[in-house]
């Protein structure tokens, strides 16, 4: 957790007769916005998993819930929020045996506190087909809590979901029990309204992009890269953060997809598409960043050029492809059982070309 720097302002003693009077002082410039992510409710239908509704953690633990507990987001937005892309799928032998988790949380401060009080709040939703008799309209039922020295975990059970609320720095809150009660009440209200999809994220200028990395990595690209069909229990994992740099800020976005397999089938292949978007007016910095990274990592030339710069980074259990698209440095990573290096290289290139086509607007 980042500590704030306390500025000590020492007033200078100045002779009033020596200083000419002037008009009213101009308003100081607004502080720079470190986190500029914009969030709006989703219009997508709620996701289902193995026939049951899924509660998305970021749609349950909202800013309004935090505000009712006297808490405010320190970094501007909640991080996390896995998204489900498919339902039961094509593998009936796997139905009823899987788990799907959604996490959401972030650093918070106490609203109106005389001094800075930092803590963090997180919500983890585990979805499992542990009961076929319950429905989400039966609402939240069971509550259990366990405490540590300075944190608390509270579990709530509803429909096919188990929700776990976590508060780090619980004892540092001015009124811990009241804050916990308010958080639980807000979560219950949101759950009682039924499942909702993850909020839509976007960035204004100078990024001007929709923060949806999975849109560039649709499900049909997965078998292109892995050489194996998906089993229908595929997951989309979404994470996003913004880091200020000395020259420009960068936005990191990634989308992970994994094929679930039976234990007898060995390691499940997984693919990650991540984007590093630079807040610069042209793609020159992204081209330079890709070339610099390829040189540093001793990347290999791609079978076919992708973008203005790119390379391949082979590995013993998969590999990576790095390329530039607009103001973004894009990385595609494959983790899988040992395969033929030439086949892996070609499949990664085909997948990178498919992702590049979706990231690059038509002329």
GROMACS .gro file of C-alpha atoms in nm:
model
  363
    1UNK     CA    1   0.000   0.000   0.000
    2UNK     CA    2   0.139   0.331  -0.104
    3UNK     CA    3   0.203   0.580   0.176
    4UNK     CA    4   0.106   0.936   0.123
    5UNK     CA    5   0.373   1.198   0.145
    6UNK     CA    6   0.291   1.460   0.405
    7UNK     CA    7   0.386   1.807   0.295
    8UNK     CA    8   0.487   2.045   0.575
    9UNK     CA    9   0.406   2.401   0.475
   10UNK     CA   10   0.604   2.655   0.669
   11UNK     CA   11   0.458   3.006   0.625
   12UNK     CA   12   0.712   3.273   0.550
   13UNK     CA   13   0.704   3.589   0.761
   14UNK     CA   14   0.693   3.875   0.519
   15UNK     CA   15   0.671   4.245   0.597
   16UNK     CA   16   0.335   4.366   0.471
   17UNK     CA   17   0.477   4.703   0.378
   18UNK     CA   18   0.737   4.542   0.151
   19UNK     CA   19   0.490   4.338  -0.055
   20UNK     CA   20   0.258   4.509  -0.301
   21UNK     CA   21  -0.106   4.411  -0.274
   22UNK     CA   22  -0.252   4.214  -0.560
   23UNK     CA   23  -0.588   4.080  -0.665
   24UNK     CA   24  -0.738   3.753  -0.545
   25UNK     CA   25  -0.513   3.455  -0.592
   26UNK     CA   26  -0.592   3.223  -0.880
   27UNK     CA   27  -0.731   2.881  -0.802
   28UNK     CA   28  -0.459   2.616  -0.786
   29UNK     CA   29  -0.455   2.369  -1.076
   30UNK     CA   30  -0.643   2.045  -1.012
   31UNK     CA   31  -0.429   1.752  -0.907
   32UNK     CA   32  -0.339   1.508  -1.185
   33UNK     CA   33  -0.579   1.218  -1.225
   34UNK     CA   34  -0.380   0.907  -1.168
   35UNK     CA   35  -0.671   0.672  -1.226
   36UNK     CA   36  -0.901   0.781  -1.506
   37UNK     CA   37  -1.101   0.462  -1.554
   38UNK     CA   38  -1.470   0.524  -1.621
   39UNK     CA   39  -1.725   0.264  -1.514
   40UNK     CA   40  -2.085   0.220  -1.632
   41UNK     CA   41  -2.339  -0.060  -1.570
   42UNK     CA   42  -2.342  -0.343  -1.819
   43UNK     CA   43  -2.637  -0.416  -2.046
   44UNK     CA   44  -2.529  -0.777  -2.105
   45UNK     CA   45  -2.747  -1.054  -1.963
   46UNK     CA   46  -2.623  -1.219  -1.642
   47UNK     CA   47  -2.382  -1.506  -1.692
   48UNK     CA   48  -2.475  -1.862  -1.602
   49UNK     CA   49  -2.253  -2.153  -1.510
   50UNK     CA   50  -2.375  -2.515  -1.515
   51UNK     CA   51  -2.734  -2.395  -1.520
   52UNK     CA   52  -2.712  -2.149  -1.230
   53UNK     CA   53  -2.686  -1.771  -1.218
   54UNK     CA   54  -2.351  -1.615  -1.143
   55UNK     CA   55  -2.307  -1.311  -0.919
   56UNK     CA   56  -2.024  -1.093  -1.042
   57UNK     CA   57  -1.820  -0.959  -0.752
   58UNK     CA   58  -1.771  -0.611  -0.898
   59UNK     CA   59  -2.147  -0.582  -0.958
   60UNK     CA   60  -2.217  -0.674  -0.594
   61UNK     CA   61  -1.944  -0.478  -0.414
   62UNK     CA   62  -2.022  -0.135  -0.559
   63UNK     CA   63  -1.912   0.217  -0.469
   64UNK     CA   64  -2.255   0.279  -0.319
   65UNK     CA   65  -2.207  -0.016  -0.083
   66UNK     CA   66  -1.870   0.118   0.026
   67UNK     CA   67  -2.006   0.471   0.068
   68UNK     CA   68  -2.287   0.346   0.293
   69UNK     CA   69  -2.019   0.195   0.518
   70UNK     CA   70  -1.833   0.527   0.536
   71UNK     CA   71  -1.559   0.415   0.298
   72UNK     CA   72  -1.428   0.567  -0.024
   73UNK     CA   73  -1.207   0.416  -0.292
   74UNK     CA   74  -0.851   0.533  -0.257
   75UNK     CA   75  -0.738   0.448  -0.610
   76UNK     CA   76  -1.055   0.540  -0.794
   77UNK     CA   77  -1.191   0.201  -0.891
   78UNK     CA   78  -1.228  -0.161  -0.786
   79UNK     CA   79  -0.984  -0.406  -0.936
   80UNK     CA   80  -1.068  -0.755  -1.053
   81UNK     CA   81  -1.385  -0.909  -1.181
   82UNK     CA   82  -1.353  -1.234  -1.371
   83UNK     CA   83  -1.608  -1.276  -1.647
   84UNK     CA   84  -1.773  -1.595  -1.764
   85UNK     CA   85  -1.793  -1.641  -2.139
   86UNK     CA   86  -1.977  -1.970  -2.180
   87UNK     CA   87  -2.228  -2.194  -2.009
   88UNK     CA   88  -2.242  -2.572  -1.964
   89UNK     CA   89  -2.055  -2.653  -2.283
   90UNK     CA   90  -1.980  -2.968  -2.472
   91UNK     CA   91  -1.838  -3.193  -2.200
   92UNK     CA   92  -2.121  -3.354  -2.000
   93UNK     CA   93  -1.871  -3.560  -1.799
   94UNK     CA   94  -1.738  -3.236  -1.649
   95UNK     CA   95  -2.078  -3.084  -1.571
   96UNK     CA   96  -2.149  -3.039  -1.202
   97UNK     CA   97  -1.785  -3.071  -1.099
   98UNK     CA   98  -1.648  -2.725  -1.167
   99UNK     CA   99  -1.602  -2.404  -0.971
  100UNK     CA  100  -1.607  -2.052  -1.106
  101UNK     CA  101  -1.470  -1.764  -0.898
  102UNK     CA  102  -1.506  -1.387  -0.931
  103UNK     CA  103  -1.301  -1.147  -0.722
  104UNK     CA  104  -1.323  -0.773  -0.674
  105UNK     CA  105  -1.170  -0.529  -0.429
  106UNK     CA  106  -0.945  -0.232  -0.371
  107UNK     CA  107  -0.785   0.007  -0.128
  108UNK     CA  108  -1.024   0.231   0.063
  109UNK     CA  109  -1.008   0.521   0.305
  110UNK     CA  110  -1.248   0.633   0.577
  111UNK     CA  111  -1.465   0.921   0.457
  112UNK     CA  112  -1.435   1.235   0.669
  113UNK     CA  113  -1.178   1.088   0.908
  114UNK     CA  114  -0.956   1.351   1.078
  115UNK     CA  115  -0.651   1.152   0.974
  116UNK     CA  116  -0.576   0.913   0.692
  117UNK     CA  117  -0.699   0.560   0.764
  118UNK     CA  118  -0.613   0.310   0.491
  119UNK     CA  119  -0.759  -0.036   0.462
  120UNK     CA  120  -0.880  -0.268   0.188
  121UNK     CA  121  -1.207  -0.443   0.112
  122UNK     CA  122  -1.246  -0.746  -0.113
  123UNK     CA  123  -1.526  -0.974  -0.221
  124UNK     CA  124  -1.475  -1.326  -0.354
  125UNK     CA  125  -1.764  -1.514  -0.515
  126UNK     CA  126  -1.726  -1.888  -0.566
  127UNK     CA  127  -1.995  -2.041  -0.783
  128UNK     CA  128  -2.053  -2.414  -0.751
  129UNK     CA  129  -2.334  -2.655  -0.824
  130UNK     CA  130  -2.353  -2.756  -0.459
  131UNK     CA  131  -2.733  -2.755  -0.455
  132UNK     CA  132  -2.989  -2.800  -0.731
  133UNK     CA  133  -3.286  -2.709  -0.512
  134UNK     CA  134  -3.207  -2.346  -0.431
  135UNK     CA  135  -3.281  -2.041  -0.641
  136UNK     CA  136  -3.130  -1.692  -0.624
  137UNK     CA  137  -3.468  -1.556  -0.514
  138UNK     CA  138  -3.423  -1.746  -0.185
  139UNK     CA  139  -3.167  -1.472  -0.104
  140UNK     CA  140  -2.873  -1.481   0.134
  141UNK     CA  141  -2.905  -1.732   0.414
  142UNK     CA  142  -2.605  -1.851   0.610
  143UNK     CA  143  -2.337  -1.622   0.752
  144UNK     CA  144  -2.011  -1.729   0.913
  145UNK     CA  145  -1.713  -1.520   1.020
  146UNK     CA  146  -1.351  -1.582   1.107
  147UNK     CA  147  -1.112  -1.323   1.236
  148UNK     CA  148  -0.739  -1.266   1.228
  149UNK     CA  149  -0.537  -1.016   1.424
  150UNK     CA  150  -0.629  -0.724   1.203
  151UNK     CA  151  -0.869  -0.857   0.944
  152UNK     CA  152  -1.198  -1.040   0.912
  153UNK     CA  153  -1.353  -1.278   0.659
  154UNK     CA  154  -1.729  -1.319   0.647
  155UNK     CA  155  -1.891  -1.590   0.434
  156UNK     CA  156  -2.242  -1.563   0.294
  157UNK     CA  157  -2.425  -1.841   0.112
  158UNK     CA  158  -2.687  -1.784  -0.155
  159UNK     CA  159  -2.827  -1.990  -0.446
  160UNK     CA  160  -2.525  -2.161  -0.605
  161UNK     CA  161  -2.282  -1.893  -0.484
  162UNK     CA  162  -2.066  -1.856  -0.174
  163UNK     CA  163  -1.961  -1.495  -0.112
  164UNK     CA  164  -1.669  -1.408   0.113
  165UNK     CA  165  -1.625  -1.048   0.224
  166UNK     CA  166  -1.278  -0.960   0.347
  167UNK     CA  167  -1.166  -0.646   0.531
  168UNK     CA  168  -0.796  -0.591   0.590
  169UNK     CA  169  -0.719  -0.343   0.867
  170UNK     CA  170  -1.058  -0.411   1.023
  171UNK     CA  171  -0.959  -0.297   1.373
  172UNK     CA  172  -0.829   0.037   1.242
  173UNK     CA  173  -1.176   0.147   1.134
  174UNK     CA  174  -1.342   0.402   1.368
  175UNK     CA  175  -1.646   0.174   1.412
  176UNK     CA  176  -1.554  -0.169   1.268
  177UNK     CA  177  -1.880  -0.344   1.354
  178UNK     CA  178  -2.095  -0.069   1.202
  179UNK     CA  179  -1.887  -0.072   0.882
  180UNK     CA  180  -1.916  -0.450   0.856
  181UNK     CA  181  -2.292  -0.440   0.909
  182UNK     CA  182  -2.335  -0.173   0.641
  183UNK     CA  183  -2.123  -0.369   0.392
  184UNK     CA  184  -2.318  -0.688   0.451
  185UNK     CA  185  -2.652  -0.505   0.420
  186UNK     CA  186  -2.544  -0.350   0.089
  187UNK     CA  187  -2.422  -0.683  -0.047
  188UNK     CA  188  -2.749  -0.850   0.054
  189UNK     CA  189  -2.951  -0.582  -0.125
  190UNK     CA  190  -2.752  -0.622  -0.445
  191UNK     CA  191  -2.774  -1.000  -0.432
  192UNK     CA  192  -3.150  -0.986  -0.374
  193UNK     CA  193  -3.188  -0.786  -0.698
  194UNK     CA  194  -3.054  -1.084  -0.892
  195UNK     CA  195  -2.727  -1.144  -1.079
  196UNK     CA  196  -2.577  -0.867  -1.287
  197UNK     CA  197  -2.292  -0.868  -1.536
  198UNK     CA  198  -1.959  -0.703  -1.472
  199UNK     CA  199  -1.959  -0.322  -1.523
  200UNK     CA  200  -1.831  -0.182  -1.852
  201UNK     CA  201  -1.496  -0.002  -1.830
  202UNK     CA  202  -1.354   0.261  -2.063
  203UNK     CA  203  -1.080   0.523  -2.075
  204UNK     CA  204  -1.126   0.880  -2.202
  205UNK     CA  205  -0.860   1.081  -2.386
  206UNK     CA  206  -0.570   1.041  -2.436
  207UNK     CA  207  -0.643   0.667  -2.439
  208UNK     CA  208  -0.986   0.672  -2.606
  209UNK     CA  209  -1.042   0.301  -2.572
  210UNK     CA  210  -1.291   0.057  -2.430
  211UNK     CA  211  -1.119  -0.145  -2.162
  212UNK     CA  212  -1.233  -0.481  -2.294
  213UNK     CA  213  -0.929  -0.691  -2.386
  214UNK     CA  214  -1.143  -1.003  -2.433
  215UNK     CA  215  -1.308  -0.842  -2.735
  216UNK     CA  216  -0.977  -0.885  -2.920
  217UNK     CA  217  -0.945  -1.244  -2.803
  218UNK     CA  218  -1.271  -1.423  -2.887
  219UNK     CA  219  -1.324  -1.790  -2.808
  220UNK     CA  220  -1.263  -1.908  -3.162
  221UNK     CA  221  -0.901  -1.789  -3.149
  222UNK     CA  222  -0.825  -2.024  -2.859
  223UNK     CA  223  -0.822  -2.348  -3.064
  224UNK     CA  224  -0.619  -2.169  -3.331
  225UNK     CA  225  -0.339  -2.114  -3.080
  226UNK     CA  226  -0.365  -2.432  -2.873
  227UNK     CA  227  -0.449  -2.676  -3.150
  228UNK     CA  228  -0.724  -2.821  -2.928
  229UNK     CA  229  -1.097  -2.756  -2.913
  230UNK     CA  230  -1.240  -2.581  -2.612
  231UNK     CA  231  -1.453  -2.780  -2.369
  232UNK     CA  232  -1.716  -2.511  -2.310
  233UNK     CA  233  -1.609  -2.443  -1.951
  234UNK     CA  234  -1.371  -2.176  -2.063
  235UNK     CA  235  -1.315  -1.867  -1.848
  236UNK     CA  236  -1.238  -1.505  -1.924
  237UNK     CA  237  -1.032  -1.339  -1.653
  238UNK     CA  238  -1.022  -0.962  -1.661
  239UNK     CA  239  -0.774  -0.741  -1.481
  240UNK     CA  240  -0.683  -0.380  -1.531
  241UNK     CA  241  -0.450  -0.128  -1.371
  242UNK     CA  242  -0.290   0.202  -1.457
  243UNK     CA  243   0.067   0.291  -1.364
  244UNK     CA  244   0.212   0.642  -1.400
  245UNK     CA  245   0.555   0.659  -1.562
  246UNK     CA  246   0.823   0.922  -1.600
  247UNK     CA  247   0.740   0.981  -1.967
  248UNK     CA  248   0.382   0.861  -1.997
  249UNK     CA  249   0.123   0.651  -1.819
  250UNK     CA  250   0.051   0.293  -1.920
  251UNK     CA  251  -0.272   0.099  -1.900
  252UNK     CA  252  -0.236  -0.279  -1.856
  253UNK     CA  253  -0.521  -0.501  -1.972
  254UNK     CA  254  -0.530  -0.877  -2.009
  255UNK     CA  255  -0.765  -1.155  -2.101
  256UNK     CA  256  -0.697  -1.517  -2.000
  257UNK     CA  257  -0.866  -1.822  -2.144
  258UNK     CA  258  -0.807  -2.178  -2.033
  259UNK     CA  259  -0.941  -2.509  -2.153
  260UNK     CA  260  -1.048  -2.728  -1.863
  261UNK     CA  261  -0.958  -3.095  -1.905
  262UNK     CA  262  -0.992  -3.413  -1.704
  263UNK     CA  263  -0.689  -3.501  -1.492
  264UNK     CA  264  -0.610  -3.796  -1.717
  265UNK     CA  265  -0.566  -3.559  -2.011
  266UNK     CA  266  -0.270  -3.379  -1.857
  267UNK     CA  267  -0.205  -3.004  -1.836
  268UNK     CA  268  -0.482  -2.773  -1.952
  269UNK     CA  269  -0.365  -2.523  -2.216
  270UNK     CA  270  -0.406  -2.157  -2.128
  271UNK     CA  271  -0.359  -1.843  -2.333
  272UNK     CA  272  -0.321  -1.484  -2.216
  273UNK     CA  273  -0.355  -1.172  -2.432
  274UNK     CA  274  -0.225  -0.861  -2.255
  275UNK     CA  275  -0.205  -0.503  -2.379
  276UNK     CA  276   0.018  -0.221  -2.254
  277UNK     CA  277  -0.146   0.097  -2.380
  278UNK     CA  278   0.069   0.411  -2.372
  279UNK     CA  279  -0.082   0.757  -2.318
  280UNK     CA  280   0.106   0.910  -2.610
  281UNK     CA  281  -0.035   1.087  -2.918
  282UNK     CA  282   0.118   0.843  -3.171
  283UNK     CA  283   0.232   0.480  -3.193
  284UNK     CA  284   0.603   0.567  -3.211
  285UNK     CA  285   0.658   0.495  -2.842
  286UNK     CA  286   0.485   0.159  -2.869
  287UNK     CA  287   0.700   0.060  -3.168
  288UNK     CA  288   1.014   0.158  -2.979
  289UNK     CA  289   0.898  -0.027  -2.666
  290UNK     CA  290   0.836  -0.349  -2.860
  291UNK     CA  291   1.170  -0.332  -3.040
  292UNK     CA  292   1.354  -0.260  -2.716
  293UNK     CA  293   1.184  -0.550  -2.539
  294UNK     CA  294   1.252  -0.787  -2.830
  295UNK     CA  295   1.621  -0.692  -2.831
  296UNK     CA  296   1.650  -0.727  -2.454
  297UNK     CA  297   1.475  -1.068  -2.453
  298UNK     CA  298   1.661  -1.188  -2.765
  299UNK     CA  299   1.336  -1.247  -2.946
  300UNK     CA  300   1.321  -1.436  -3.273
  301UNK     CA  301   1.181  -1.295  -3.597
  302UNK     CA  302   0.820  -1.392  -3.665
  303UNK     CA  303   0.738  -1.610  -3.968
  304UNK     CA  304   0.531  -1.318  -4.098
  305UNK     CA  305   0.548  -0.953  -3.985
  306UNK     CA  306   0.273  -0.834  -3.749
  307UNK     CA  307   0.248  -0.458  -3.706
  308UNK     CA  308   0.552  -0.233  -3.726
  309UNK     CA  309   0.750  -0.440  -3.476
  310UNK     CA  310   0.725  -0.785  -3.325
  311UNK     CA  311   0.908  -1.101  -3.227
  312UNK     CA  312   0.862  -1.450  -3.089
  313UNK     CA  313   0.978  -1.564  -2.746
  314UNK     CA  314   0.985  -1.946  -2.740
  315UNK     CA  315   0.954  -2.147  -2.419
  316UNK     CA  316   0.977  -2.510  -2.314
  317UNK     CA  317   0.604  -2.529  -2.234
  318UNK     CA  318   0.453  -2.292  -2.486
  319UNK     CA  319   0.582  -1.953  -2.593
  320UNK     CA  320   0.501  -1.586  -2.651
  321UNK     CA  321   0.449  -1.345  -2.937
  322UNK     CA  322   0.501  -0.973  -2.892
  323UNK     CA  323   0.378  -0.713  -3.142
  324UNK     CA  324   0.271  -0.351  -3.171
  325UNK     CA  325  -0.079  -0.230  -3.249
  326UNK     CA  326  -0.141   0.144  -3.247
  327UNK     CA  327  -0.031   0.278  -2.908
  328UNK     CA  328  -0.032  -0.066  -2.751
  329UNK     CA  329   0.232  -0.332  -2.695
  330UNK     CA  330   0.048  -0.665  -2.718
  331UNK     CA  331   0.174  -0.993  -2.575
  332UNK     CA  332   0.022  -1.336  -2.641
  333UNK     CA  333   0.139  -1.608  -2.403
  334UNK     CA  334   0.073  -1.981  -2.428
  335UNK     CA  335   0.122  -2.234  -2.149
  336UNK     CA  336   0.066  -2.593  -2.254
  337UNK     CA  337   0.217  -2.939  -2.246
  338UNK     CA  338   0.532  -2.980  -2.450
  339UNK     CA  339   0.454  -2.963  -2.819
  340UNK     CA  340   0.646  -2.937  -3.141
  341UNK     CA  341   0.824  -2.596  -3.134
  342UNK     CA  342   0.756  -2.528  -3.501
  343UNK     CA  343   0.383  -2.603  -3.460
  344UNK     CA  344   0.360  -2.386  -3.148
  345UNK     CA  345   0.540  -2.102  -3.326
  346UNK     CA  346   0.307  -2.118  -3.626
  347UNK     CA  347  -0.010  -2.143  -3.415
  348UNK     CA  348   0.095  -1.849  -3.197
  349UNK     CA  349   0.160  -1.645  -3.510
  350UNK     CA  350  -0.185  -1.730  -3.651
  351UNK     CA  351  -0.346  -1.635  -3.321
  352UNK     CA  352  -0.148  -1.310  -3.305
  353UNK     CA  353  -0.262  -1.223  -3.658
  354UNK     CA  354  -0.625  -1.282  -3.557
  355UNK     CA  355  -0.589  -1.064  -3.246
  356UNK     CA  356  -0.404  -0.794  -3.443
  357UNK     CA  357  -0.686  -0.784  -3.701
  358UNK     CA  358  -0.938  -0.715  -3.423
  359UNK     CA  359  -0.724  -0.448  -3.260
  360UNK     CA  360  -0.647  -0.265  -3.585
  361UNK     CA  361  -0.937  -0.064  -3.733
  362UNK     CA  362  -1.005  -0.101  -4.104
  363UNK     CA  363  -0.890   0.192  -4.322
   0.00000   0.00000   0.00000
